[in-house]
């Protein structure tokens, strides 16, 4: 049995962080343009970036590029795409804009992110649901692709998420996945997904690209969150991962790797009650999730720190 | 009208980017020529909305590459009396 007494509290804290972040952004001049909350991807010298080319002043450019790298050469024409941890909907917005997907469904634990997405993408082929990544509230076998970008590192029970990804996908569907992971856990994660019927088709370490994006963009992006007093400013500095923050150090460390993984679901597997990850691995996952949620803490905007809107 | 909008946009970019207005032309590309990023562009657009009384959809900004393209976009809105 993997459910853990602290998990609900951790998830509530994570939802609160992102609800608070939405409040902070709502008070800034950049509210309607800020659709992504991730570290982004910067092509290195000599590298040909994936996907459509983006203008030099394209908002959230590095985050858009991260999605393009995650998608790679995957054909999403006519696809129904589910994104788990969709945040403010940037990835699904971009998939609709740049690929001919048929339908997008976003799930997020932060209610205010879901409200933002619904407001920004009212089209009938876009749906946004408030829900938990470890119990995704969508039917089985409905997705041609599941997307997950820089969100699973906060899940205390990641195997439940993996099991749900396998459940949601059609046979032949794609799992397009990226995150910052403890290097020791990548192999067990891939093995777990293999046991669930998902075959690894692509793996690439992009840590240097993500670091390059943080080094170049983090200080600027912090400005987009508006003016804050010193407590908020420190939190935002950490959140956006400026050079010198704990998150930046984690990126730079040999212990972690920011990796793109793509899988194809080759078979429907009925998962056993027994877990694939060991108790020790599950404890590591839970500990890292708690650490990530701590680092991403955003103070409540009701504390008087919210900038005038 | 067009020149007025251009003068206004040039003035705002010069302020935001701390450049001499003479360095900014209609052909100036935001990133390559002015070293401007999306945050700079959004600042100028937000100012235009307040000062010139136009409302621009987010989508309109995403394919803009030059100062002249922004001026044209603002003028399209001014022409319809927004």
GROMACS .gro file of C-alpha atoms in nm:
model
  391
    1UNK     CA    1   0.000   0.000   0.000
    2UNK     CA    2   0.145   0.328  -0.103
    3UNK     CA    3  -0.098   0.594   0.018
    4UNK     CA    4   0.074   0.802   0.277
    5UNK     CA    5  -0.066   1.020   0.552
    6UNK     CA    6   0.136   1.323   0.440
    7UNK     CA    7   0.044   1.307   0.074
    8UNK     CA    8  -0.286   1.494   0.098
    9UNK     CA    9  -0.118   1.777   0.287
   10UNK     CA   10   0.159   1.799   0.029
   11UNK     CA   11  -0.090   1.817  -0.256
   12UNK     CA   12  -0.294   2.081  -0.074
   13UNK     CA   13   0.024   2.285  -0.025
   14UNK     CA   14   0.110   2.253  -0.392
   15UNK     CA   15  -0.240   2.361  -0.497
   16UNK     CA   16  -0.214   2.657  -0.261
   17UNK     CA   17   0.127   2.757  -0.404
   18UNK     CA   18  -0.011   2.771  -0.754
   19UNK     CA   19  -0.334   2.942  -0.651
   20UNK     CA   20  -0.117   3.203  -0.478
   21UNK     CA   21   0.098   3.234  -0.786
   22UNK     CA   22  -0.211   3.298  -0.996
   23UNK     CA   23  -0.305   3.577  -0.755
   24UNK     CA   24   0.043   3.728  -0.784
   25UNK     CA   25   0.030   3.716  -1.164
   26UNK     CA   26  -0.325   3.855  -1.170
   27UNK     CA   27  -0.185   4.165  -1.004
   28UNK     CA   28   0.085   4.215  -1.266
   29UNK     CA   29   0.074   4.374  -1.607
   30UNK     CA   30   0.163   4.040  -1.765
   31UNK     CA   31  -0.136   3.836  -1.645
   32UNK     CA   32  -0.294   3.756  -1.978
   33UNK     CA   33   0.038   3.678  -2.146
   34UNK     CA   34   0.176   3.447  -1.882
   35UNK     CA   35   0.064   3.098  -1.975
   36UNK     CA   36   0.360   2.889  -1.866
   37UNK     CA   37   0.521   2.804  -1.536
   38UNK     CA   38   0.830   2.609  -1.627
   39UNK     CA   39   1.205   2.651  -1.660
   40UNK     CA   40   1.212   2.648  -2.039
   41UNK     CA   41   1.458   2.518  -2.295
   42UNK     CA   42   1.729   2.715  -2.472
   43UNK     CA   43   1.891   2.559  -2.780
   44UNK     CA   44   2.268   2.548  -2.740
   45UNK     CA   45   2.511   2.684  -2.999
   46UNK     CA   46   2.495   2.487  -3.321
   47UNK     CA   47   2.178   2.305  -3.223
   48UNK     CA   48   1.873   2.295  -3.452
   49UNK     CA   49   1.565   2.347  -3.239
   50UNK     CA   50   1.261   2.122  -3.283
   51UNK     CA   51   0.924   2.246  -3.401
   52UNK     CA   52   0.804   2.564  -3.571
   53UNK     CA   53   1.031   2.868  -3.546
   54UNK     CA   54   0.926   3.134  -3.300
   55UNK     CA   55   0.973   3.510  -3.321
   56UNK     CA   56   1.247   3.662  -3.110
   57UNK     CA   57   0.997   3.839  -2.884
   58UNK     CA   58   0.751   3.549  -2.864
   59UNK     CA   59   0.620   3.548  -2.506
   60UNK     CA   60   0.741   3.254  -2.293
   61UNK     CA   61   0.964   3.157  -2.584
   62UNK     CA   62   1.184   2.911  -2.393
   63UNK     CA   63   0.880   2.740  -2.245
   64UNK     CA   64   0.731   2.706  -2.592
   65UNK     CA   65   1.058   2.558  -2.713
   66UNK     CA   66   1.054   2.309  -2.426
   67UNK     CA   67   0.719   2.180  -2.546
   68UNK     CA   68   0.846   2.155  -2.905
   69UNK     CA   69   1.142   1.949  -2.785
   70UNK     CA   70   0.916   1.723  -2.581
   71UNK     CA   71   0.689   1.665  -2.882
   72UNK     CA   72   0.982   1.620  -3.123
   73UNK     CA   73   0.871   1.435  -3.436
   74UNK     CA   74   0.557   1.290  -3.277
   75UNK     CA   75   0.263   1.324  -3.514
   76UNK     CA   76  -0.023   1.482  -3.321
   77UNK     CA   77  -0.251   1.550  -3.619
   78UNK     CA   78  -0.610   1.485  -3.514
   79UNK     CA   79  -0.501   1.376  -3.168
   80UNK     CA   80  -0.689   1.405  -2.843
   81UNK     CA   81  -0.427   1.524  -2.597
   82UNK     CA   82  -0.452   1.514  -2.219
   83UNK     CA   83  -0.208   1.724  -2.019
   84UNK     CA   84  -0.165   1.634  -1.656
   85UNK     CA   85  -0.054   1.938  -1.458
   86UNK     CA   86  -0.153   2.185  -1.728
   87UNK     CA   87  -0.098   2.498  -1.517
   88UNK     CA   88  -0.214   2.805  -1.708
   89UNK     CA   89  -0.260   2.604  -2.024
   90UNK     CA   90   0.039   2.723  -2.227
   91UNK     CA   91   0.129   2.381  -2.363
   92UNK     CA   92  -0.224   2.297  -2.474
   93UNK     CA   93  -0.270   2.643  -2.621
   94UNK     CA   94   0.051   2.596  -2.817
   95UNK     CA   95  -0.043   2.245  -2.930
   96UNK     CA   96  -0.369   2.386  -3.068
   97UNK     CA   97  -0.184   2.672  -3.232
   98UNK     CA   98   0.110   2.486  -3.382
   99UNK     CA   99  -0.008   2.127  -3.434
  100UNK     CA  100  -0.337   2.011  -3.577
  101UNK     CA  101  -0.463   1.845  -3.262
  102UNK     CA  102  -0.834   1.766  -3.246
  103UNK     CA  103  -0.903   1.813  -2.877
  104UNK     CA  104  -0.717   1.910  -2.562
  105UNK     CA  105  -0.802   1.825  -2.202
  106UNK     CA  106  -0.605   1.985  -1.920
  107UNK     CA  107  -0.603   1.870  -1.560
  108UNK     CA  108  -0.455   2.071  -1.275
  109UNK     CA  109  -0.465   2.063  -0.899
  110UNK     CA  110  -0.472   2.444  -0.868
  111UNK     CA  111  -0.828   2.565  -0.909
  112UNK     CA  112  -0.723   2.916  -1.015
  113UNK     CA  113  -0.510   2.778  -1.299
  114UNK     CA  114  -0.810   2.581  -1.425
  115UNK     CA  115  -1.027   2.893  -1.412
  116UNK     CA  116  -0.764   3.089  -1.608
  117UNK     CA  117  -0.747   2.815  -1.873
  118UNK     CA  118  -1.124   2.797  -1.913
  119UNK     CA  119  -1.137   3.173  -1.953
  120UNK     CA  120  -0.859   3.178  -2.211
  121UNK     CA  121  -0.961   2.873  -2.409
  122UNK     CA  122  -1.340   2.867  -2.419
  123UNK     CA  123  -1.347   2.668  -2.743
  124UNK     CA  124  -1.555   2.354  -2.750
  125UNK     CA  125  -1.257   2.131  -2.823
  126UNK     CA  126  -1.069   2.243  -2.511
  127UNK     CA  127  -1.166   2.127  -2.161
  128UNK     CA  128  -1.007   2.192  -1.825
  129UNK     CA  129  -1.066   1.989  -1.514
  130UNK     CA  130  -0.968   2.048  -1.153
  131UNK     CA  131  -0.810   1.726  -1.037
  132UNK     CA  132  -0.528   1.518  -0.895
  133UNK     CA  133  -0.252   1.379  -1.117
  134UNK     CA  134  -0.252   1.057  -0.919
  135UNK     CA  135  -0.624   1.002  -0.988
  136UNK     CA  136  -0.677   1.178  -1.319
  137UNK     CA  137  -1.049   1.240  -1.361
  138UNK     CA  138  -1.080   1.125  -1.723
  139UNK     CA  139  -1.188   0.796  -1.876
  140UNK     CA  140  -0.966   0.501  -1.967
  141UNK     CA  141  -0.819   0.462  -2.313
  142UNK     CA  142  -0.932   0.805  -2.432
  143UNK     CA  143  -0.602   0.978  -2.510
  144UNK     CA  144  -0.385   0.965  -2.819
  145UNK     CA  145  -0.120   1.148  -2.620
  146UNK     CA  146  -0.057   1.238  -2.259
  147UNK     CA  147   0.171   1.535  -2.197
  148UNK     CA  148   0.347   1.606  -1.869
  149UNK     CA  149   0.594   1.892  -1.843
  150UNK     CA  150   0.786   1.975  -1.526
  151UNK     CA  151   0.515   1.884  -1.282
  152UNK     CA  152   0.562   1.521  -1.174
  153UNK     CA  153   0.854   1.608  -0.944
  154UNK     CA  154   0.596   1.739  -0.698
  155UNK     CA  155   0.390   1.417  -0.693
  156UNK     CA  156   0.439   1.224  -0.369
  157UNK     CA  157   0.315   0.899  -0.523
  158UNK     CA  158   0.449   0.912  -0.877
  159UNK     CA  159   0.369   0.549  -0.951
  160UNK     CA  160  -0.002   0.624  -0.918
  161UNK     CA  161   0.050   0.895  -1.180
  162UNK     CA  162   0.232   0.650  -1.410
  163UNK     CA  163  -0.046   0.396  -1.367
  164UNK     CA  164  -0.303   0.658  -1.458
  165UNK     CA  165  -0.108   0.765  -1.767
  166UNK     CA  166  -0.112   0.402  -1.881
  167UNK     CA  167  -0.483   0.378  -1.808
  168UNK     CA  168  -0.574   0.697  -1.994
  169UNK     CA  169  -0.376   0.621  -2.311
  170UNK     CA  170  -0.506   0.423  -2.603
  171UNK     CA  171  -0.287   0.139  -2.723
  172UNK     CA  172  -0.052   0.309  -2.970
  173UNK     CA  173  -0.078   0.638  -2.780
  174UNK     CA  174   0.220   0.850  -2.680
  175UNK     CA  175   0.340   0.964  -2.339
  176UNK     CA  176   0.540   1.285  -2.387
  177UNK     CA  177   0.716   1.353  -2.063
  178UNK     CA  178   0.981   1.580  -1.919
  179UNK     CA  179   1.095   1.671  -1.571
  180UNK     CA  180   1.386   1.718  -1.337
  181UNK     CA  181   1.456   1.386  -1.171
  182UNK     CA  182   1.692   1.229  -0.921
  183UNK     CA  183   1.927   1.042  -1.158
  184UNK     CA  184   1.894   0.726  -0.950
  185UNK     CA  185   1.519   0.717  -1.012
  186UNK     CA  186   1.506   0.752  -1.390
  187UNK     CA  187   1.578   0.385  -1.456
  188UNK     CA  188   1.318   0.262  -1.204
  189UNK     CA  189   1.064   0.503  -1.353
  190UNK     CA  190   1.128   0.376  -1.706
  191UNK     CA  191   1.108   0.015  -1.582
  192UNK     CA  192   0.780   0.090  -1.403
  193UNK     CA  193   0.632   0.241  -1.717
  194UNK     CA  194   0.754  -0.059  -1.920
  195UNK     CA  195   0.574  -0.289  -1.677
  196UNK     CA  196   0.261  -0.082  -1.737
  197UNK     CA  197   0.282  -0.138  -2.113
  198UNK     CA  198   0.468   0.179  -2.210
  199UNK     CA  199   0.776   0.127  -2.423
  200UNK     CA  200   1.050   0.390  -2.411
  201UNK     CA  201   1.111   0.534  -2.759
  202UNK     CA  202   1.325   0.838  -2.683
  203UNK     CA  203   1.541   0.965  -2.400
  204UNK     CA  204   1.749   1.281  -2.388
  205UNK     CA  205   1.915   1.472  -2.108
  206UNK     CA  206   1.839   1.842  -2.157
  207UNK     CA  207   1.982   1.972  -1.830
  208UNK     CA  208   2.230   2.202  -2.007
  209UNK     CA  209   1.952   2.354  -2.218
  210UNK     CA  210   1.731   2.416  -1.918
  211UNK     CA  211   2.021   2.568  -1.726
  212UNK     CA  212   2.096   2.794  -2.022
  213UNK     CA  213   1.737   2.915  -2.019
  214UNK     CA  214   1.744   2.984  -1.647
  215UNK     CA  215   2.078   3.164  -1.666
  216UNK     CA  216   1.950   3.387  -1.943
  217UNK     CA  217   1.584   3.436  -1.858
  218UNK     CA  218   1.511   3.391  -1.488
  219UNK     CA  219   1.600   3.738  -1.368
  220UNK     CA  220   1.395   3.895  -1.646
  221UNK     CA  221   1.098   3.667  -1.589
  222UNK     CA  222   1.088   3.759  -1.224
  223UNK     CA  223   0.991   4.109  -1.341
  224UNK     CA  224   0.680   3.972  -1.505
  225UNK     CA  225   0.547   3.872  -1.166
  226UNK     CA  226   0.520   4.236  -1.065
  227UNK     CA  227   0.663   4.430  -0.772
  228UNK     CA  228   0.686   4.257  -0.440
  229UNK     CA  229   0.816   4.321  -0.097
  230UNK     CA  230   1.132   4.138   0.006
  231UNK     CA  231   0.963   3.818   0.129
  232UNK     CA  232   0.777   3.773  -0.199
  233UNK     CA  233   1.081   3.870  -0.401
  234UNK     CA  234   1.286   3.595  -0.237
  235UNK     CA  235   1.013   3.341  -0.309
  236UNK     CA  236   0.985   3.448  -0.670
  237UNK     CA  237   1.362   3.438  -0.714
  238UNK     CA  238   1.351   3.077  -0.603
  239UNK     CA  239   1.042   2.996  -0.806
  240UNK     CA  240   1.184   3.115  -1.136
  241UNK     CA  241   1.518   2.949  -1.062
  242UNK     CA  242   1.760   3.239  -1.092
  243UNK     CA  243   2.131   3.161  -1.077
  244UNK     CA  244   2.212   3.115  -0.709
  245UNK     CA  245   1.872   2.981  -0.609
  246UNK     CA  246   1.838   2.634  -0.460
  247UNK     CA  247   1.649   2.519  -0.768
  248UNK     CA  248   1.926   2.641  -0.996
  249UNK     CA  249   2.181   2.458  -0.781
  250UNK     CA  250   1.972   2.143  -0.807
  251UNK     CA  251   1.978   2.176  -1.186
  252UNK     CA  252   2.353   2.215  -1.178
  253UNK     CA  253   2.404   1.917  -0.950
  254UNK     CA  254   2.517   1.574  -1.069
  255UNK     CA  255   2.241   1.422  -0.858
  256UNK     CA  256   1.963   1.538  -1.084
  257UNK     CA  257   1.891   1.532  -1.453
  258UNK     CA  258   1.632   1.718  -1.656
  259UNK     CA  259   1.526   1.458  -1.907
  260UNK     CA  260   1.283   1.418  -2.197
  261UNK     CA  261   1.127   1.073  -2.215
  262UNK     CA  262   0.882   0.953  -2.479
  263UNK     CA  263   0.690   0.630  -2.463
  264UNK     CA  264   0.445   0.443  -2.682
  265UNK     CA  265   0.176   0.237  -2.517
  266UNK     CA  266   0.210  -0.106  -2.673
  267UNK     CA  267  -0.041  -0.302  -2.465
  268UNK     CA  268  -0.319  -0.271  -2.212
  269UNK     CA  269  -0.184  -0.402  -1.885
  270UNK     CA  270  -0.390  -0.465  -1.574
  271UNK     CA  271  -0.156  -0.343  -1.305
  272UNK     CA  272  -0.101  -0.562  -1.000
  273UNK     CA  273  -0.190  -0.436  -0.653
  274UNK     CA  274   0.175  -0.466  -0.561
  275UNK     CA  275   0.392  -0.168  -0.646
  276UNK     CA  276   0.669  -0.177  -0.905
  277UNK     CA  277   0.876   0.087  -0.727
  278UNK     CA  278   1.046  -0.036  -0.412
  279UNK     CA  279   0.963   0.108  -0.070
  280UNK     CA  280   1.298   0.283  -0.076
  281UNK     CA  281   1.234   0.439  -0.417
  282UNK     CA  282   0.888   0.550  -0.310
  283UNK     CA  283   1.038   0.712  -0.003
  284UNK     CA  284   1.289   0.897  -0.223
  285UNK     CA  285   1.007   1.016  -0.450
  286UNK     CA  286   0.807   1.139  -0.154
  287UNK     CA  287   1.104   1.318  -0.004
  288UNK     CA  288   1.191   1.491  -0.333
  289UNK     CA  289   0.828   1.595  -0.382
  290UNK     CA  290   0.820   1.751  -0.037
  291UNK     CA  291   1.143   1.935  -0.115
  292UNK     CA  292   1.012   2.058  -0.450
  293UNK     CA  293   0.688   2.184  -0.298
  294UNK     CA  294   0.891   2.363  -0.029
  295UNK     CA  295   1.113   2.531  -0.289
  296UNK     CA  296   0.810   2.636  -0.493
  297UNK     CA  297   0.635   2.797  -0.199
  298UNK     CA  298   0.464   3.121  -0.294
  299UNK     CA  299   0.337   3.333  -0.006
  300UNK     CA  300  -0.033   3.405   0.001
  301UNK     CA  301  -0.130   3.722  -0.179
  302UNK     CA  302  -0.378   3.796   0.098
  303UNK     CA  303  -0.088   3.879   0.328
  304UNK     CA  304  -0.085   4.232   0.193
  305UNK     CA  305   0.185   4.161  -0.061
  306UNK     CA  306  -0.034   4.161  -0.365
  307UNK     CA  307   0.052   4.444  -0.600
  308UNK     CA  308  -0.227   4.683  -0.684
  309UNK     CA  309  -0.413   4.572  -0.994
  310UNK     CA  310  -0.193   5.883  -3.813
  311UNK     CA  311   0.064   5.625  -3.908
  312UNK     CA  312   0.357   5.852  -3.836
  313UNK     CA  313   0.205   5.955  -3.505
  314UNK     CA  314   0.170   5.596  -3.395
  315UNK     CA  315   0.522   5.521  -3.508
  316UNK     CA  316   0.660   5.820  -3.320
  317UNK     CA  317   0.473   5.709  -3.011
  318UNK     CA  318   0.589   5.348  -3.035
  319UNK     CA  319   0.945   5.456  -3.102
  320UNK     CA  320   0.937   5.684  -2.800
  321UNK     CA  321   0.810   5.409  -2.572
  322UNK     CA  322   1.063   5.154  -2.696
  323UNK     CA  323   1.341   5.410  -2.652
  324UNK     CA  324   1.229   5.461  -2.291
  325UNK     CA  325   1.187   5.092  -2.210
  326UNK     CA  326   1.511   4.986  -2.378
  327UNK     CA  327   1.706   5.299  -2.284
  328UNK     CA  328   1.796   5.366  -2.646
  329UNK     CA  329   1.822   5.680  -2.856
  330UNK     CA  330   1.496   5.700  -3.058
  331UNK     CA  331   1.707   5.756  -3.369
  332UNK     CA  332   1.831   5.398  -3.335
  333UNK     CA  333   1.478   5.265  -3.380
  334UNK     CA  334   1.318   5.237  -3.723
  335UNK     CA  335   1.011   5.062  -3.859
  336UNK     CA  336   1.233   4.787  -3.985
  337UNK     CA  337   1.397   4.728  -3.646
  338UNK     CA  338   1.346   4.370  -3.537
  339UNK     CA  339   1.269   4.340  -3.167
  340UNK     CA  340   1.512   4.067  -3.073
  341UNK     CA  341   1.785   4.086  -3.335
  342UNK     CA  342   1.817   4.464  -3.371
  343UNK     CA  343   1.690   4.608  -3.044
  344UNK     CA  344   1.773   4.324  -2.805
  345UNK     CA  345   1.413   4.349  -2.684
  346UNK     CA  346   1.233   4.048  -2.541
  347UNK     CA  347   0.866   3.968  -2.489
  348UNK     CA  348   0.861   4.150  -2.156
  349UNK     CA  349   0.971   4.471  -2.330
  350UNK     CA  350   0.718   4.419  -2.608
  351UNK     CA  351   0.434   4.358  -2.362
  352UNK     CA  352   0.530   4.670  -2.168
  353UNK     CA  353   0.503   4.880  -2.482
  354UNK     CA  354   0.176   4.715  -2.585
  355UNK     CA  355   0.026   4.765  -2.239
  356UNK     CA  356   0.122   5.134  -2.258
  357UNK     CA  357  -0.031   5.162  -2.605
  358UNK     CA  358  -0.354   5.016  -2.474
  359UNK     CA  359  -0.367   5.270  -2.195
  360UNK     CA  360  -0.247   5.574  -2.388
  361UNK     CA  361  -0.390   5.514  -2.733
  362UNK     CA  362  -0.712   5.346  -2.628
  363UNK     CA  363  -0.667   5.028  -2.828
  364UNK     CA  364  -0.717   4.671  -2.714
  365UNK     CA  365  -0.496   4.404  -2.866
  366UNK     CA  366  -0.557   4.034  -2.840
  367UNK     CA  367  -0.264   3.835  -2.700
  368UNK     CA  368  -0.252   3.633  -3.020
  369UNK     CA  369  -0.176   3.944  -3.224
  370UNK     CA  370   0.158   3.990  -3.051
  371UNK     CA  371   0.293   3.645  -3.112
  372UNK     CA  372   0.391   3.681  -3.473
  373UNK     CA  373   0.521   4.036  -3.454
  374UNK     CA  374   0.886   4.067  -3.547
  375UNK     CA  375   0.937   4.438  -3.620
  376UNK     CA  376   0.845   4.780  -3.486
  377UNK     CA  377   0.660   4.853  -3.811
  378UNK     CA  378   0.443   4.543  -3.769
  379UNK     CA  379   0.345   4.659  -3.422
  380UNK     CA  380   0.266   5.008  -3.552
  381UNK     CA  381   0.046   4.859  -3.825
  382UNK     CA  382  -0.135   4.640  -3.572
  383UNK     CA  383  -0.204   4.938  -3.344
  384UNK     CA  384  -0.321   5.144  -3.641
  385UNK     CA  385  -0.565   4.875  -3.747
  386UNK     CA  386  -0.729   4.907  -3.406
  387UNK     CA  387  -0.724   5.286  -3.410
  388UNK     CA  388  -0.884   5.288  -3.755
  389UNK     CA  389  -1.187   5.097  -3.627
  390UNK     CA  390  -1.224   5.347  -3.345
  391UNK     CA  391  -1.137   5.133  -3.047
   0.00000   0.00000   0.00000
